[in-house]
XYZ file of N, CA and C in Angstrom:
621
model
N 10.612 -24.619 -40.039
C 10.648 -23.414 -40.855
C 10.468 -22.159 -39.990
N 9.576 -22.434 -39.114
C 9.358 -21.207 -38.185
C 10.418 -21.000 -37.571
N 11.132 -21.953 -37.023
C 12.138 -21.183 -35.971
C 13.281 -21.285 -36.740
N 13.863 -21.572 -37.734
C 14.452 -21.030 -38.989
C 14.601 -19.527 -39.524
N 13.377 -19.411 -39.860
C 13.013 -17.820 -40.123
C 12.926 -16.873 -38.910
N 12.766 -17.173 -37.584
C 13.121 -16.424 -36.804
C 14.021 -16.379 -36.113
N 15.283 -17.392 -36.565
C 16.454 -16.865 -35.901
C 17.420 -16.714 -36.877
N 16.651 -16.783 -38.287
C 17.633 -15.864 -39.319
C 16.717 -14.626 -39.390
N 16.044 -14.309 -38.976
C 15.439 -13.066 -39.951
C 14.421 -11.762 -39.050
N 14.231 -12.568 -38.142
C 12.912 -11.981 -37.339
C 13.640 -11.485 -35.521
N 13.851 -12.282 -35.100
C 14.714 -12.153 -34.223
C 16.199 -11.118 -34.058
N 16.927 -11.446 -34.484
C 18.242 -10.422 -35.060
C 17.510 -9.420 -35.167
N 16.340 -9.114 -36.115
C 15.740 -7.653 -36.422
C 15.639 -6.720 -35.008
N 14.609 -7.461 -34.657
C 13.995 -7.019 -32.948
C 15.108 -6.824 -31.841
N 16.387 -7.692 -31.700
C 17.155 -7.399 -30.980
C 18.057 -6.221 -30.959
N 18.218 -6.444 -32.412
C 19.524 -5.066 -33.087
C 18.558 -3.514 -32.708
N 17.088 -3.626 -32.812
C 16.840 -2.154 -32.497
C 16.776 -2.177 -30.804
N 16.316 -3.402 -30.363
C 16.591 -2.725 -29.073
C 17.819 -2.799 -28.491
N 18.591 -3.525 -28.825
C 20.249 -2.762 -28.041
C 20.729 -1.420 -28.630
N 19.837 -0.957 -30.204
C 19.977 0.277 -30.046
C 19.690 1.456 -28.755
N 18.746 1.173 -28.536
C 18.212 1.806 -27.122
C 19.123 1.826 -25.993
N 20.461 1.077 -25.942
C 21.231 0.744 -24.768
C 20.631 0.557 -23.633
N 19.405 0.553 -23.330
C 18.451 0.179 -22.294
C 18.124 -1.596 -21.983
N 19.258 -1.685 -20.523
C 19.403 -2.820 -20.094
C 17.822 -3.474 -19.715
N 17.111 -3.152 -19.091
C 15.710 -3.099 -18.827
C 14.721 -3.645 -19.979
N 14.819 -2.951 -20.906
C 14.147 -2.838 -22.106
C 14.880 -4.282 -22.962
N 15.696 -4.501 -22.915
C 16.275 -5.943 -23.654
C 16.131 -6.931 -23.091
N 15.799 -6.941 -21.478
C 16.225 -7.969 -20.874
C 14.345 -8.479 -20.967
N 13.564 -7.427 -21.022
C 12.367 -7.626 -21.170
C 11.622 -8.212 -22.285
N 12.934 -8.023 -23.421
C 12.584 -8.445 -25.485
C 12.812 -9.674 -25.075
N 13.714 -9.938 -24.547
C 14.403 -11.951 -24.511
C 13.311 -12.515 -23.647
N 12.651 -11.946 -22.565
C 11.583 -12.676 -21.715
C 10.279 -13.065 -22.780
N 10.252 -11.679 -23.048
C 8.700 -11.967 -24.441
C 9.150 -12.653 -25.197
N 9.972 -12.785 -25.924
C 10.736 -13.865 -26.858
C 10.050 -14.900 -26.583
N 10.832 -15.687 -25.618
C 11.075 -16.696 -25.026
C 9.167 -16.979 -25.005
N 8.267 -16.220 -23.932
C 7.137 -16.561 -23.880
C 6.197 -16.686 -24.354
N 6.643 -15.561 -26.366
C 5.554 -16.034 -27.046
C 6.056 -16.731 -27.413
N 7.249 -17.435 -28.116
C 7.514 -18.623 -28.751
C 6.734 -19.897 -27.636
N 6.969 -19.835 -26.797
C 6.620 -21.015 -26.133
C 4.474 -20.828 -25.997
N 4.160 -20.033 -25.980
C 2.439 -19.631 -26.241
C 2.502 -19.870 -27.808
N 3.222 -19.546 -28.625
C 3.158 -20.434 -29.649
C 3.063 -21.576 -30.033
N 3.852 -22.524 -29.326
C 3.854 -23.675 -29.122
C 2.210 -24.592 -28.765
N 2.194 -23.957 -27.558
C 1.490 -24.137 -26.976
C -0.126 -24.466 -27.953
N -0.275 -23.635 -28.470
C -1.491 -23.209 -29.752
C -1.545 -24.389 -30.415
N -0.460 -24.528 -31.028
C -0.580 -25.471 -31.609
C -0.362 -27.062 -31.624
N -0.427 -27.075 -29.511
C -0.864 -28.245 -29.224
C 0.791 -29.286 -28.928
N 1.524 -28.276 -28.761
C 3.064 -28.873 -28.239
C 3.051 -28.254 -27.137
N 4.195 -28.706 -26.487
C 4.301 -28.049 -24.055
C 4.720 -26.914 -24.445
N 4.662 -26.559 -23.564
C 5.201 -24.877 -23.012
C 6.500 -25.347 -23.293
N 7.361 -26.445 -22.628
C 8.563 -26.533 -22.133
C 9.162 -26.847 -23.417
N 9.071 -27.063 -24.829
C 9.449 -27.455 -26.068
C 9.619 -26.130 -26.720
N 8.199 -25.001 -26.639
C 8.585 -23.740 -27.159
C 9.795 -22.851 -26.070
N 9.720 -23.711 -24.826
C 10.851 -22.211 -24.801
C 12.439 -23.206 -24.961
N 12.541 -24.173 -25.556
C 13.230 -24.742 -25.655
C 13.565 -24.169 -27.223
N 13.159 -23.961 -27.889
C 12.826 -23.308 -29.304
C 13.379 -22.099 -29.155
N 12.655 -21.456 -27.870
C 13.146 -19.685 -27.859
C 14.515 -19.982 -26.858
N 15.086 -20.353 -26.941
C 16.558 -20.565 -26.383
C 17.293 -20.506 -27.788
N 17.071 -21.912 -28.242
C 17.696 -21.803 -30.075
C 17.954 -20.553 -30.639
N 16.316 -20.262 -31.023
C 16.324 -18.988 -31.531
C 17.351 -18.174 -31.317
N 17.656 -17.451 -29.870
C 17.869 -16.645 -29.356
C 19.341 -16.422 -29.472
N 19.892 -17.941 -29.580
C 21.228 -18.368 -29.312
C 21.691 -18.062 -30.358
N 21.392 -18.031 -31.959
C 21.274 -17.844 -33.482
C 21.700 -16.420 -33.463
N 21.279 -15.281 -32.433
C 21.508 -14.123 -32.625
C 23.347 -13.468 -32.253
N 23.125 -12.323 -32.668
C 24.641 -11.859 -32.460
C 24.507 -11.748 -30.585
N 23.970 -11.358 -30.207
C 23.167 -10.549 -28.685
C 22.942 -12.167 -28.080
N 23.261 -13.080 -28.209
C 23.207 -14.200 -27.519
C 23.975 -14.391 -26.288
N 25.404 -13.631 -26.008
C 25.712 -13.861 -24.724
C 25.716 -12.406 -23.884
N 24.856 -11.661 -24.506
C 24.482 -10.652 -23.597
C 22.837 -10.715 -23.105
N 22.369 -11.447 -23.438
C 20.966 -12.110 -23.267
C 21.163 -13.610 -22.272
N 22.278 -14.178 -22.608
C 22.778 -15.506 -21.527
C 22.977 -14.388 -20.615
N 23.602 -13.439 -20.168
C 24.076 -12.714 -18.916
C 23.031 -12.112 -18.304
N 21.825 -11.671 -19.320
C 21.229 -10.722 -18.247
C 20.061 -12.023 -17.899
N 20.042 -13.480 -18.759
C 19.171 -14.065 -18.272
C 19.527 -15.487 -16.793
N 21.295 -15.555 -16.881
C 21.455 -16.266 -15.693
C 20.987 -16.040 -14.421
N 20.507 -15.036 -13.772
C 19.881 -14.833 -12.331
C 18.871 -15.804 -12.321
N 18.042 -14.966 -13.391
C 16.054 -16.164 -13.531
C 16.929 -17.115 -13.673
N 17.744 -17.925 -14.311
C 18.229 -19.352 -14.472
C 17.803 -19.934 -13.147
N 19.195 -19.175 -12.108
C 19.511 -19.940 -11.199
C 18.040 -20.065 -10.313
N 17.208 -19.246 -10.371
C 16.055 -18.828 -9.615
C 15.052 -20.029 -9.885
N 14.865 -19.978 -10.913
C 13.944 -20.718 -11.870
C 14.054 -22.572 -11.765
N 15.822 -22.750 -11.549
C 16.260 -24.119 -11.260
C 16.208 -24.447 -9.945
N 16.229 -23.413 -9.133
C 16.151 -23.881 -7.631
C 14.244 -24.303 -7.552
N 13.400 -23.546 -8.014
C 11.501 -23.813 -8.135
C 11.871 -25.077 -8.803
N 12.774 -25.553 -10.010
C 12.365 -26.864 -10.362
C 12.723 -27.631 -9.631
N 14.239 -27.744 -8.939
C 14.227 -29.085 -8.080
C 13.254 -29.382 -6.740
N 12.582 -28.133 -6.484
C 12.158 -27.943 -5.198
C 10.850 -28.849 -5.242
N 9.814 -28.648 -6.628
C 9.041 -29.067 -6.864
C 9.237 -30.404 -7.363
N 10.365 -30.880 -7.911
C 10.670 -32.337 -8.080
C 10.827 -33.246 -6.727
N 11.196 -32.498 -6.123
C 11.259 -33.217 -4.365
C 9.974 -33.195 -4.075
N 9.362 -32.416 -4.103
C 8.017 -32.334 -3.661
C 6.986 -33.313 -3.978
N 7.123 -33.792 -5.811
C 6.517 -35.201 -5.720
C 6.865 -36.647 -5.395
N 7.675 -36.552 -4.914
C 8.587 -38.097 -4.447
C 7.395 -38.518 -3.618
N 7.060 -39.836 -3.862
C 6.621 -40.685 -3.002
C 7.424 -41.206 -2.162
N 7.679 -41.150 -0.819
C 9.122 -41.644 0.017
C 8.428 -43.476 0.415
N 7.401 -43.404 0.030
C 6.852 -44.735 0.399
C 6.933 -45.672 -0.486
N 7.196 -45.288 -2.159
C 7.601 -45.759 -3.083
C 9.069 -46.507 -3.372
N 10.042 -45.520 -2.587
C 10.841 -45.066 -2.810
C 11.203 -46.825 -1.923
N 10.772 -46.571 -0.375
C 11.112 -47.625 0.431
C 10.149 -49.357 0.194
N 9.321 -49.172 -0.575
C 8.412 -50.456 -0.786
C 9.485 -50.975 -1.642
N 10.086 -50.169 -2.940
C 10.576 -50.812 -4.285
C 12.617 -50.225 -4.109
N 13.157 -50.034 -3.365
C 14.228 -50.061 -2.974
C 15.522 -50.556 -3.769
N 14.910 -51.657 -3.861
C 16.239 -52.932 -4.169
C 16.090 -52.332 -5.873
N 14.784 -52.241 -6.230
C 14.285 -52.601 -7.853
C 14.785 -50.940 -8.227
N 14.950 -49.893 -7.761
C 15.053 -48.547 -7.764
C 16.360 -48.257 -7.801
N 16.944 -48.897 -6.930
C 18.379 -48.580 -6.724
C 19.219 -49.205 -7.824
N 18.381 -50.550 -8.212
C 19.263 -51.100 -9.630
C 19.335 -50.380 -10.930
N 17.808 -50.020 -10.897
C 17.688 -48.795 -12.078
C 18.364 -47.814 -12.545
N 18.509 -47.210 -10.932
C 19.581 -46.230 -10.630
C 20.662 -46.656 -11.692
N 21.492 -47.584 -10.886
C 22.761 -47.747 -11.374
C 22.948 -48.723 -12.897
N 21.781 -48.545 -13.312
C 21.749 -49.231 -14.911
C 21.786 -48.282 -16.051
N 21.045 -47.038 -14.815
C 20.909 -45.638 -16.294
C 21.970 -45.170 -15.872
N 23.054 -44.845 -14.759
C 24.480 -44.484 -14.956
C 25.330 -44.787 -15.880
N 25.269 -46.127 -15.482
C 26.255 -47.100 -16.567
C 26.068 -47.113 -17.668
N 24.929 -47.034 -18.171
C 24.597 -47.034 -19.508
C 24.419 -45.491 -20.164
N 24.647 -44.487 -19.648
C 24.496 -42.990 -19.932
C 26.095 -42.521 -20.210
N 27.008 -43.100 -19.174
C 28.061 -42.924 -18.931
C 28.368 -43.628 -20.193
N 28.541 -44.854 -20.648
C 28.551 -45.826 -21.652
C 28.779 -45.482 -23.245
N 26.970 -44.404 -23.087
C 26.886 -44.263 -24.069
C 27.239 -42.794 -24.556
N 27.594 -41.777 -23.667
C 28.289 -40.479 -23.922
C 30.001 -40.704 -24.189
N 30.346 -41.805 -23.453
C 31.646 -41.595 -23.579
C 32.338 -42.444 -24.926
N 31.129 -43.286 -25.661
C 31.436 -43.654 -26.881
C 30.971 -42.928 -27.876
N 29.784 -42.184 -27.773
C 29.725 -40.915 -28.578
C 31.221 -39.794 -28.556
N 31.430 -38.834 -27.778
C 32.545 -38.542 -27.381
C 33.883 -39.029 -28.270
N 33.804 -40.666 -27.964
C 34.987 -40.855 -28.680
C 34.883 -41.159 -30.033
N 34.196 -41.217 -30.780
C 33.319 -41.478 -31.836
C 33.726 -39.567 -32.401
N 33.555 -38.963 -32.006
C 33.778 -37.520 -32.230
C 35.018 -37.348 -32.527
N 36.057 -37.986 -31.596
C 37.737 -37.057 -32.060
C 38.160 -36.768 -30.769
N 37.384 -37.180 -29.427
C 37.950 -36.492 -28.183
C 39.086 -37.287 -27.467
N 40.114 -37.447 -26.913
C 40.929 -37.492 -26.314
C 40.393 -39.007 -25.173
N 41.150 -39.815 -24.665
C 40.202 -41.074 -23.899
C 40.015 -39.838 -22.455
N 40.952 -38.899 -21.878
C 41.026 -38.268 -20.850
C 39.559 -37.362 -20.828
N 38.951 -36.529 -21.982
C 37.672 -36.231 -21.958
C 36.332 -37.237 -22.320
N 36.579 -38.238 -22.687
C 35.796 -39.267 -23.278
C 35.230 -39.747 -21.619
N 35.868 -40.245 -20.535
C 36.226 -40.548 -19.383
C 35.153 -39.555 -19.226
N 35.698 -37.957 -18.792
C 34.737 -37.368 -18.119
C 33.680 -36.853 -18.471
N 33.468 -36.629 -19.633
C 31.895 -36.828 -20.401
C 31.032 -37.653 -20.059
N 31.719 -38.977 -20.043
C 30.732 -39.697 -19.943
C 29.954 -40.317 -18.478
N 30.778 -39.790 -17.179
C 30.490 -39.672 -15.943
C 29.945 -38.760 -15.585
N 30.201 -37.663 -16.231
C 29.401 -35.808 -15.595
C 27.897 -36.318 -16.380
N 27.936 -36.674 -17.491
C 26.597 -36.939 -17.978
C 26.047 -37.967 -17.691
N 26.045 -38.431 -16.589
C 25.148 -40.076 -16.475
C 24.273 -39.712 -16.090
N 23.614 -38.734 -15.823
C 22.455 -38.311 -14.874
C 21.076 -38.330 -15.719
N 19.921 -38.563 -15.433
C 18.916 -38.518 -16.202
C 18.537 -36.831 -16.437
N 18.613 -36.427 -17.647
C 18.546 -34.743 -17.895
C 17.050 -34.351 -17.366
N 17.021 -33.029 -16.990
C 15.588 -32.786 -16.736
C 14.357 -32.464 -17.650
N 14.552 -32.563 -18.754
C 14.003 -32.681 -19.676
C 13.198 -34.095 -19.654
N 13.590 -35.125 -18.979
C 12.910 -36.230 -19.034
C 11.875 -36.353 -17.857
N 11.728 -35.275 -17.455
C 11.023 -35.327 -15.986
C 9.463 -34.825 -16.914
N 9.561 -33.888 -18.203
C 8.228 -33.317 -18.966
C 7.808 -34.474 -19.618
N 8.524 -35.334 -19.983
C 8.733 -36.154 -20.739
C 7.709 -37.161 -20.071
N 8.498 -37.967 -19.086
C 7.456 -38.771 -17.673
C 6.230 -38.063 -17.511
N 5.843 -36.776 -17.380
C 4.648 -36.174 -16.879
C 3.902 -36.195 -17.920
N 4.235 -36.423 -19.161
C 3.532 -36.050 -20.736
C 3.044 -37.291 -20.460
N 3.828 -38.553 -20.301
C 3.691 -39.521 -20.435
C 2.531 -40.313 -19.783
N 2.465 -39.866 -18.069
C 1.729 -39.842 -17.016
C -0.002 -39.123 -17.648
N -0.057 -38.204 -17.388
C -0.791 -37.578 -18.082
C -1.579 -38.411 -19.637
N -1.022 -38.929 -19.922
C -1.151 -39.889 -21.016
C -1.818 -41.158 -21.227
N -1.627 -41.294 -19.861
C -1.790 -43.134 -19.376
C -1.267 -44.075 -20.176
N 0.150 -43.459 -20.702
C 1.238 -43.811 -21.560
C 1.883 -45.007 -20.603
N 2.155 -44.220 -19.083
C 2.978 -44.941 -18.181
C 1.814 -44.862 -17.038
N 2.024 -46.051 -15.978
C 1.266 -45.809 -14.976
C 1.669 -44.744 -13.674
N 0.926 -44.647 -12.597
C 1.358 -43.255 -11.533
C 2.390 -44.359 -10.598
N 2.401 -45.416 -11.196
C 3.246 -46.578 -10.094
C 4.765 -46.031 -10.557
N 4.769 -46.590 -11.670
C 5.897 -46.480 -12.887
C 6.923 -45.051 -13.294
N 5.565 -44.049 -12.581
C 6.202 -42.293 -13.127
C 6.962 -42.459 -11.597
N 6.288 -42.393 -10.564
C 6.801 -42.725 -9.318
C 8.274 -43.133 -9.321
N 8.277 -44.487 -9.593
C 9.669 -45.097 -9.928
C 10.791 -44.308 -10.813
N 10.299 -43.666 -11.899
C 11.257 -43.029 -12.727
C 11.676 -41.631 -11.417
N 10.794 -40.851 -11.087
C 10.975 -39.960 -10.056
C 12.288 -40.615 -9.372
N 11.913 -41.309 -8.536
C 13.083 -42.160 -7.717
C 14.345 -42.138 -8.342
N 14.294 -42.799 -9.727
C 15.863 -43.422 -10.079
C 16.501 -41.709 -10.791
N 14.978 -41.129 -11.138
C 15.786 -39.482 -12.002
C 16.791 -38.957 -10.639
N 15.777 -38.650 -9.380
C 16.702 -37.944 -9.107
C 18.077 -38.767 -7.600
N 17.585 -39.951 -7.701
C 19.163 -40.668 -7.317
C 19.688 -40.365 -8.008
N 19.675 -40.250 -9.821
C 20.869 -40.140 -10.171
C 21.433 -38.794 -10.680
N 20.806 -37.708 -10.069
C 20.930 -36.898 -9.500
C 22.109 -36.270 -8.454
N 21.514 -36.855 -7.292
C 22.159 -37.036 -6.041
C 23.405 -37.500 -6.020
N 23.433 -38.235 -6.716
C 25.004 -39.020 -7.368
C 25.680 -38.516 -8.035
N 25.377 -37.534 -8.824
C 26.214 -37.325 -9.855
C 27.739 -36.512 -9.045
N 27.279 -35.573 -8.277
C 29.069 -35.554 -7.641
C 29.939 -36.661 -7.564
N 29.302 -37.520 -6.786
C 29.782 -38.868 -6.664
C 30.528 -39.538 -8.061
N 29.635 -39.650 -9.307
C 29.946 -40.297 -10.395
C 31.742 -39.043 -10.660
N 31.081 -37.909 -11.009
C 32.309 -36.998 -11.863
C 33.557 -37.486 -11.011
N 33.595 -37.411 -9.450
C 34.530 -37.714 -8.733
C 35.449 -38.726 -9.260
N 34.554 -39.990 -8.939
C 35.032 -41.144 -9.564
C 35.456 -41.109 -10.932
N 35.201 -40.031 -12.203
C 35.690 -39.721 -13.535
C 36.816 -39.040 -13.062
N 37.518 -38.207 -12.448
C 38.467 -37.932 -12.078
C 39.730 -38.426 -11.834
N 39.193 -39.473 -11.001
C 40.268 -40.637 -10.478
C 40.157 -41.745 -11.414
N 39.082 -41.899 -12.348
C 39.544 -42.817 -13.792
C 40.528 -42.361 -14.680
N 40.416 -41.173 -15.054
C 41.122 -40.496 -16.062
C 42.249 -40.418 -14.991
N 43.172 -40.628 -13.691
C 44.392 -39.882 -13.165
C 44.565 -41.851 -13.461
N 43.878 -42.571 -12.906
C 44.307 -44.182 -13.000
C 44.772 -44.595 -14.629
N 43.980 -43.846 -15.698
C 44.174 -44.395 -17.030
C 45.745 -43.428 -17.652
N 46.006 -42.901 -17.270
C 47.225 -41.795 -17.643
C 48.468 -42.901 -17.381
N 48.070 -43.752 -16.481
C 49.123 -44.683 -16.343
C 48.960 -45.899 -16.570
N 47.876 -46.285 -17.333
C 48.047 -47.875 -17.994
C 48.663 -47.994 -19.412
N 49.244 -48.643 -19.107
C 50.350 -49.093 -20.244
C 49.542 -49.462 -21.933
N 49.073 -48.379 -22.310
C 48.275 -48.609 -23.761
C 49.726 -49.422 -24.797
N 48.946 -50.422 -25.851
C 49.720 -50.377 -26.769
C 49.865 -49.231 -27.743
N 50.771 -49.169 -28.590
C 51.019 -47.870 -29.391
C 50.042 -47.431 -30.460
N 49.115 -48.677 -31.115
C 48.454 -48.544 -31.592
C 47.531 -48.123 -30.964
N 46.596 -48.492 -29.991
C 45.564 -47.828 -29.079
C 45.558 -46.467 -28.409
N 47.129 -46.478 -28.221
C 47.564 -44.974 -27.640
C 46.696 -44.228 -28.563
N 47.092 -44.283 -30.098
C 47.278 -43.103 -30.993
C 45.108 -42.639 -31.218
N 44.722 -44.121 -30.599
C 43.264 -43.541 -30.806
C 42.439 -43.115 -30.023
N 43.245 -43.367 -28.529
C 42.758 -42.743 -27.419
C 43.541 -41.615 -26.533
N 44.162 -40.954 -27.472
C 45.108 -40.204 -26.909
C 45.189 -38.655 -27.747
C-alpha cells in the first residue's frame, strides 16, 4: 500500500514541483532523498536497506520524470557498481575456492544451465521468437546480485554456514566471470539454429 500510494500520489507530487524549478542540482538531489528515505524506511521497520531502495527505484520508475532521473542517476550507477564488485572480490576466500574446486566449478555450471534453462522457457512461454528465447536465456545465467544480500541475510542468520556462503561467493561470481563467455556461445546458438531444419509445425512456435 505504501509504495502504491507513493508512486501514484506522493511522489509525482514532489517531482512535478521540482522540475518546476528547472534546477538540475535540486532534482537530482529529490531522487537521492527519495531513494534514501524509502530505504530508512524500510529499514525501521526491520527489512535491508537494499529492499527499500529497491522500492525507491519502483517508485520512482511509476513517475512521468523517470528517465530523466535514470540519466542524471547513471554516473552513481556506474560508480556505485564498480564499490560493489570490488567489495565482492574482496570477500573471496581463494583458499576455499582451491580446497573445494571440483565441487565449485560443478555448481558453477549447474546454475548456468539451469538459469539459462529456465529464462529461456519462461521467454518462450511469453510469445518470444526461439532467436530471443536462445539469448535470454544465456545473457541471464548469471547469479543476479541481489542474491549476494540474500547469502549475507542468510549468513548473518546462521540460516547457511560461513563454509557454504563461501561456496556460493565462488560459484556467484564464476558465473559472473563467464557470462561473456555464456552470451558468446548464445550467439553462435541462435546463428547454428537459423539453420536447422524445423518441422513446419515447430517452425510456427519457435519462430
Amino acid at each position: 500500500m505504501f509504495t502504491f500510494l507513493s508512486a501514484r500520489y506522493v511522489v509525482p507530487f514532489i517531482m512535478y514541483h521540482v522540475a518546476k524549478t528547472r534546477n538540475n542540482e535540486l532534482f537530482l538531489l529529490s531522487v537521492i532523498v527519495i531513494g534514501l528515505s524509502v530505504a530508512w524506511l524500510t529499514s525501521m521497520v526491520g527489512l535491508s536497506l537494499a529492499l527499500g531502495a529497491f522500492l525507491a527505484g519502483l517508485i520512482i520508475s511509476e513517475s512521468e520524470y523517470s528517465v530523466q532521473a535514470l540519466g542524471n542517476i547513471i554516473p552513481f550507477r556506474d560508480m556505485f557498481m564498480s564499490i560493489f564488485f570490488i567489495s565482492i572480490g574482496m570477500l573471496l576466500d581463494l583458499n576455499i575456492l582451491r580446497e573445494h574446486l571440483l565441487l565449485i566449478l560443478a555448481a558453477t555450471l549447474a546454475v548456468l544451465l539451469l538459469k539459462a534453462l529456465a529464462n529461456s522457457l519462461s521467454t518462450f512461454l511469453i510469445g518470444f521468437p526461439l532467436h530471443t528465447m536462445i539469448l535470454v536465456g544465456f545473457s541471464l545465467s548469471q547469479v543476479g546480485e541481489f542474491s549476494f544480500i540474500l547469502a549475507k541475510v542468510g549468513s548473518a542468520s546462521g540460516l547457511i554456514s560461513s563454509l557454504m556462503y563461501q561456496e556460493f561467493l565462488d560459484v556467484a561470481v564464476l558465473s559472473m566471470v563467464l557470462t561473456p563467455l555464456f552470451m558468446s556461445i548464445g550467439y553462435r546458438t541462435t546463428t547454428f539454429a537459423d539453420f536447422l531444419p524445423f518441422p513446419p509445425i515447430l517452425k510456427q512456435l519457435v519462430q
